[in-house]
mmCIF file of C-alpha atoms in Angstrom:
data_model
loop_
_atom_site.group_PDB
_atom_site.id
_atom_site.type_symbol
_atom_site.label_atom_id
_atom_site.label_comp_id
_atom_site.label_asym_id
_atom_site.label_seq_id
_atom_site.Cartn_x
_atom_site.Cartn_y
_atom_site.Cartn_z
ATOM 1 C CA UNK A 1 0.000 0.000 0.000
ATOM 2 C CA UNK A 2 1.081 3.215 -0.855
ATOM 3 C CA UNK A 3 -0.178 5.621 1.655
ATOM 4 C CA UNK A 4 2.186 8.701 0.338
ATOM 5 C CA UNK A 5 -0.175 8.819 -2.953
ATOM 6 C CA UNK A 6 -4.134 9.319 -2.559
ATOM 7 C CA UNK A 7 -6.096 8.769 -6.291
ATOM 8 C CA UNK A 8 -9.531 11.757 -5.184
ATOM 9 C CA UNK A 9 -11.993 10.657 -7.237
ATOM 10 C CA UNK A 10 -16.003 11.895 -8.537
ATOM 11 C CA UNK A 11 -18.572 10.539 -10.386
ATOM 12 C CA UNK A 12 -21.588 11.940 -12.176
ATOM 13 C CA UNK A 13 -23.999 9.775 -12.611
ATOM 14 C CA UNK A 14 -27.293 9.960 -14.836
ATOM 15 C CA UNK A 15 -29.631 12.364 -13.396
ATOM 16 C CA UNK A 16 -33.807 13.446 -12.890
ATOM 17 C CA UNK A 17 -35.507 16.168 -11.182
ATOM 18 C CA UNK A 18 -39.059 15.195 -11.137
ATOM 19 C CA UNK A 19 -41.384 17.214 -8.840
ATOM 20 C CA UNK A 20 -38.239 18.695 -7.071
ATOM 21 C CA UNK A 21 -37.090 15.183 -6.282
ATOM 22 C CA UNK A 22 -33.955 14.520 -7.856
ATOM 23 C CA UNK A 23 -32.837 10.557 -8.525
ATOM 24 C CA UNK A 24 -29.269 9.179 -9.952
ATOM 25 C CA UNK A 25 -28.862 6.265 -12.205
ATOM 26 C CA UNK A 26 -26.144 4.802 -14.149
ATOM 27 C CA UNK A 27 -22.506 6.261 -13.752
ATOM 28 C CA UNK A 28 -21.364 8.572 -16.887
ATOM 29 C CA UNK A 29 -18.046 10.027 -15.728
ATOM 30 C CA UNK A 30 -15.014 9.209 -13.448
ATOM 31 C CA UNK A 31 -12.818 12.100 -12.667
ATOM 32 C CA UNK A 32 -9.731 11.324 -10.451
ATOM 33 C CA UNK A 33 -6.825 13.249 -9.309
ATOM 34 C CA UNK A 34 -3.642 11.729 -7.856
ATOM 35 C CA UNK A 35 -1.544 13.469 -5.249
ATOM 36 C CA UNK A 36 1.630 13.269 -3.675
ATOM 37 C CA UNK A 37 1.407 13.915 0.062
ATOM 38 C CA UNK A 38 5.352 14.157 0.336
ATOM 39 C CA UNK A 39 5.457 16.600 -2.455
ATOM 40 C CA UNK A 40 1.991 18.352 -1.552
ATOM 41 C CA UNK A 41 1.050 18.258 -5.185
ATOM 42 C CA UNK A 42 -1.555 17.104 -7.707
ATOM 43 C CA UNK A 43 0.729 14.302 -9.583
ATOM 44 C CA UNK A 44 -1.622 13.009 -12.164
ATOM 45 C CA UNK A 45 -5.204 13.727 -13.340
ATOM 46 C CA UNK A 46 -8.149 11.933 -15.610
ATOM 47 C CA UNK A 47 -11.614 11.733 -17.006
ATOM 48 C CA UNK A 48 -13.313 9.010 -18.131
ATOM 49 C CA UNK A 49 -17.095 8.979 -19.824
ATOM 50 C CA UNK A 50 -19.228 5.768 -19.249
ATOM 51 C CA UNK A 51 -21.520 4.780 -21.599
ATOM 52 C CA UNK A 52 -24.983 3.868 -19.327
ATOM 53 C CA UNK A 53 -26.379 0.465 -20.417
ATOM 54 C CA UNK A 54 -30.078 0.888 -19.460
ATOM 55 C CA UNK A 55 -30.126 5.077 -18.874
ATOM 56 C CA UNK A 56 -30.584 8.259 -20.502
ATOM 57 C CA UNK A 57 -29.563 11.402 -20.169
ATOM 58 C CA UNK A 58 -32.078 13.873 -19.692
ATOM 59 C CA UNK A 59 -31.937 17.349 -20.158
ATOM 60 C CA UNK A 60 -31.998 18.259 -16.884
ATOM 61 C CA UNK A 61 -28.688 16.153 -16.652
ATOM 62 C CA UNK A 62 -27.494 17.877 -19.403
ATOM 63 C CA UNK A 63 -28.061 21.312 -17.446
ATOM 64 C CA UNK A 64 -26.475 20.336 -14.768
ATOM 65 C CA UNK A 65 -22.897 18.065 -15.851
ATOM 66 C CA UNK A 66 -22.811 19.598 -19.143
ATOM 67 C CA UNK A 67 -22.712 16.167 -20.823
ATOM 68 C CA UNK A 68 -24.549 15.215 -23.561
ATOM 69 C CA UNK A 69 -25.988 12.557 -25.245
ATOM 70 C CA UNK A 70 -23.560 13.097 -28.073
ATOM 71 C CA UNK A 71 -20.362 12.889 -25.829
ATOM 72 C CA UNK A 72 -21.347 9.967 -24.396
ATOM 73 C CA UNK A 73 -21.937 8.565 -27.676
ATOM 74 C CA UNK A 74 -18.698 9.468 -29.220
ATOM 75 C CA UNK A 75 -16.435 9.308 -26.008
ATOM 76 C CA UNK A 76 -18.130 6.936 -23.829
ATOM 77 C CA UNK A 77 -16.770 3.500 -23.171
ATOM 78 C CA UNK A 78 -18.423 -0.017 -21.124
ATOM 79 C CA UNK A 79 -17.855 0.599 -17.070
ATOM 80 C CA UNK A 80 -15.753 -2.407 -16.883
ATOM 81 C CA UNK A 81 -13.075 -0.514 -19.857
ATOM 82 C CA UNK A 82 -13.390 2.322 -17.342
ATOM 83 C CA UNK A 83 -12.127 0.217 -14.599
ATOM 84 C CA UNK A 84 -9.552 -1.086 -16.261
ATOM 85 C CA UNK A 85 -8.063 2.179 -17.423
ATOM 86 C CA UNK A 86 -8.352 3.620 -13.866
ATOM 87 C CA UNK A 87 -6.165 0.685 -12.564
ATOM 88 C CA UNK A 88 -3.732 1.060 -15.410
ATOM 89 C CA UNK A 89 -3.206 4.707 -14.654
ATOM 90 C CA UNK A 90 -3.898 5.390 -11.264
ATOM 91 C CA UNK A 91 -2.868 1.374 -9.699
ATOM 92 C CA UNK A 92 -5.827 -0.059 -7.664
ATOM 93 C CA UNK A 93 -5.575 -2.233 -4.899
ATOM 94 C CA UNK A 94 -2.270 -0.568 -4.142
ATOM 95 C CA UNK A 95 -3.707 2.862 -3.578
ATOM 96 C CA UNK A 96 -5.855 4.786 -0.947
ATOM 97 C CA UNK A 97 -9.165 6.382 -2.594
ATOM 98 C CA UNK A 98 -10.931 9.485 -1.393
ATOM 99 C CA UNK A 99 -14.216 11.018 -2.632
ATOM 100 C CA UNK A 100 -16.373 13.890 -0.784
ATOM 101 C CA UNK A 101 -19.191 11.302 0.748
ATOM 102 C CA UNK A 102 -19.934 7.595 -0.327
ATOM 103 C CA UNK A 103 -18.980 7.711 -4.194
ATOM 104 C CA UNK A 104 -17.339 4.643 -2.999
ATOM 105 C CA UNK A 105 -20.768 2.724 -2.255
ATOM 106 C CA UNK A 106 -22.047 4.462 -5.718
ATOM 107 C CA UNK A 107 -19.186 2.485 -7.431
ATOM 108 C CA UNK A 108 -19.289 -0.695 -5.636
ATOM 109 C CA UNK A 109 -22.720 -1.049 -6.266
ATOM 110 C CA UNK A 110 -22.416 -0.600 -10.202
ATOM 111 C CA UNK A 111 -19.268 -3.013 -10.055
ATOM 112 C CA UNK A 112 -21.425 -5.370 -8.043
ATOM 113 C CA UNK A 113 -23.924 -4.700 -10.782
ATOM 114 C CA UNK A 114 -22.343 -4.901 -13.885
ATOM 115 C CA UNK A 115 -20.117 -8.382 -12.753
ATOM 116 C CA UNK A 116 -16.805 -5.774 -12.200
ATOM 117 C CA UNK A 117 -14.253 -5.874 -9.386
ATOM 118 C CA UNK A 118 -14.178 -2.670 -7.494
ATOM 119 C CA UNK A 119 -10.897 -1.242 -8.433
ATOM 120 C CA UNK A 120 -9.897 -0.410 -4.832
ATOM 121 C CA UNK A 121 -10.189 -1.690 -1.398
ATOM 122 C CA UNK A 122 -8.794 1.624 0.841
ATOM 123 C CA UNK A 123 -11.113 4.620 1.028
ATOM 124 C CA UNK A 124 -11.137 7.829 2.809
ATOM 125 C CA UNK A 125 -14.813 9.163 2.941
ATOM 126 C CA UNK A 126 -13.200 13.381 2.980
ATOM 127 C CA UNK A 127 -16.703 14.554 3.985
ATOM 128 C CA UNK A 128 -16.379 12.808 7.454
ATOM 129 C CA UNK A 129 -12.658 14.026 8.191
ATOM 130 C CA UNK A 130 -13.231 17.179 7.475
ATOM 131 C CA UNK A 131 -16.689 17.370 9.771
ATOM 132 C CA UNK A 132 -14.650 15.399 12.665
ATOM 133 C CA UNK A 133 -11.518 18.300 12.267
ATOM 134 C CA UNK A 134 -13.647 21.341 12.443
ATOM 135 C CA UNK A 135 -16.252 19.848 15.522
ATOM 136 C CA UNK A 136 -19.490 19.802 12.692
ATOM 137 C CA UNK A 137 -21.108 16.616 14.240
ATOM 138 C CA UNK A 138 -24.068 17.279 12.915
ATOM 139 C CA UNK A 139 -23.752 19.729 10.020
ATOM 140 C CA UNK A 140 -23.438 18.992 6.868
ATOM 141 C CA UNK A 141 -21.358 20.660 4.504
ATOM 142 C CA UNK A 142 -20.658 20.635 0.858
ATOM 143 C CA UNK A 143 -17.131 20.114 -1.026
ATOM 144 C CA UNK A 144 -17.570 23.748 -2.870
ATOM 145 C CA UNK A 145 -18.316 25.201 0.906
ATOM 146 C CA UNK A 146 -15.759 23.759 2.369
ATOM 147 C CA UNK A 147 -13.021 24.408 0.129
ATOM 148 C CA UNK A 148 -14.083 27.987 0.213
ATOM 149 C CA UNK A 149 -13.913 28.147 4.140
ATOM 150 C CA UNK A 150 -10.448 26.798 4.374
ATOM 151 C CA UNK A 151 -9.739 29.473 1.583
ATOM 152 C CA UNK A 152 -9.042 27.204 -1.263
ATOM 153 C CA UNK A 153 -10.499 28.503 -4.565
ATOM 154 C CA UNK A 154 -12.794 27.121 -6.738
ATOM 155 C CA UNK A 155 -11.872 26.505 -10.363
ATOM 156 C CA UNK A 156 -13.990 25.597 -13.294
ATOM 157 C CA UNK A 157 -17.434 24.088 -13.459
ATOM 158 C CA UNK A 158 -19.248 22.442 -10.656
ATOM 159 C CA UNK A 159 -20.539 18.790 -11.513
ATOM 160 C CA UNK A 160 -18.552 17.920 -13.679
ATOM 161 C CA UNK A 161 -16.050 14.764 -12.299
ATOM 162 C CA UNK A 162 -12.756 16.144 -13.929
ATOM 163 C CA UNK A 163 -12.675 19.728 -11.819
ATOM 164 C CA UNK A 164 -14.815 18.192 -8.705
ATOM 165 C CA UNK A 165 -11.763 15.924 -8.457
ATOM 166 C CA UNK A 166 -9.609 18.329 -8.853
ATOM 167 C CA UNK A 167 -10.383 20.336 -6.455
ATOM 168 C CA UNK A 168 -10.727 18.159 -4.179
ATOM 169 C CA UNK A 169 -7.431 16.847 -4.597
ATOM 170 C CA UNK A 170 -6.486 20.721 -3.881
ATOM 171 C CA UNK A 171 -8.683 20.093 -0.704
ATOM 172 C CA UNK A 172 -7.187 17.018 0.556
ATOM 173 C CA UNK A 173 -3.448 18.842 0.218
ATOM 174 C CA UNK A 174 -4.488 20.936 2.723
ATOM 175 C CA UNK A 175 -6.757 18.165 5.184
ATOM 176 C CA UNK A 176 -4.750 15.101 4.867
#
């Protein structure tokens, strides 16, 4: 185990808002960043598009993630190629993941899903450290919120997997 490296990784998923409920599906991108915590930098970044087998993306999904049908169609690839790639590039088993709340369980239950190995077994829920260092047992707080309060700044375009992992990568720099 390599526990100088941490791969921060987000997914967006397939996405509804009917009545003002909102409901997830099918995973449609992977974004991961790798750091180095002797170095204190961002090593290595990614994105990946999944290609849904049973959903669609709606228009409200569009609206929010900013990808389309069309990308999907011409960049999207099978979960399990996904997978693969992410182990390739980023090592699995060997590595510590970190996401900001359960993308973990998200993941696992596709994998579990689709027939595919999860592609790592060490996970860092960020979310939870970051509540238990500032004393917010029972507040909630968002990744863009929480960046902002330890005066990290937020770059590019919210929902999408690519900067979410990003900056949390930046995030983690400064938590881990």
């Amino acid at each position: 185990m390599n526990h100088n490296r941490v791969v921060c990784f987000d997914l967006e998923m397939c996405c509804w808002n009917e009545n003002g409920v909102g409901t997830t599906g099918e995973i449609i991108e992977v974004g991961l960043a790798e750091i180095d915590l002797g170095k204190g930098e961002i090593v290595k970044r990614a994105q990946y598009y999944v290609k849904p087998e049973q959903d669609e993306i709606s228009m409200f999904c569009v609206e929010l993630t900013g990808i389309t049908p069309r990308k999907i169609e011409k960049q999207g690839r099978p979960l399990a190629d996904v997978i693969q790639s992410m182990i390739k590039n980023f090592g699995g088993s060997k590595k510590i993941y970190a996401s900001w709340g359960r993308d973990d369980l998200i993941l696992a239950k596709e994998c579990r899903a689709k027939g595919i190995d999860m592609p790592f077994k060490e996970f860092i829920n960020l979310a939870t450290l970051y509540r238990i260092q500032h004393r917010l047992k029972e507040k909630r707080i968002g990744h863009r919120a929480a960046q902002e309060h330890v005066g990290i700044e937020w770059e590019g375009r919210q929902h999408s997997a690519y900067v979410d992992a990003h900056n949390l990568a930046k995030l983690a720099l400064k938590i881990l």
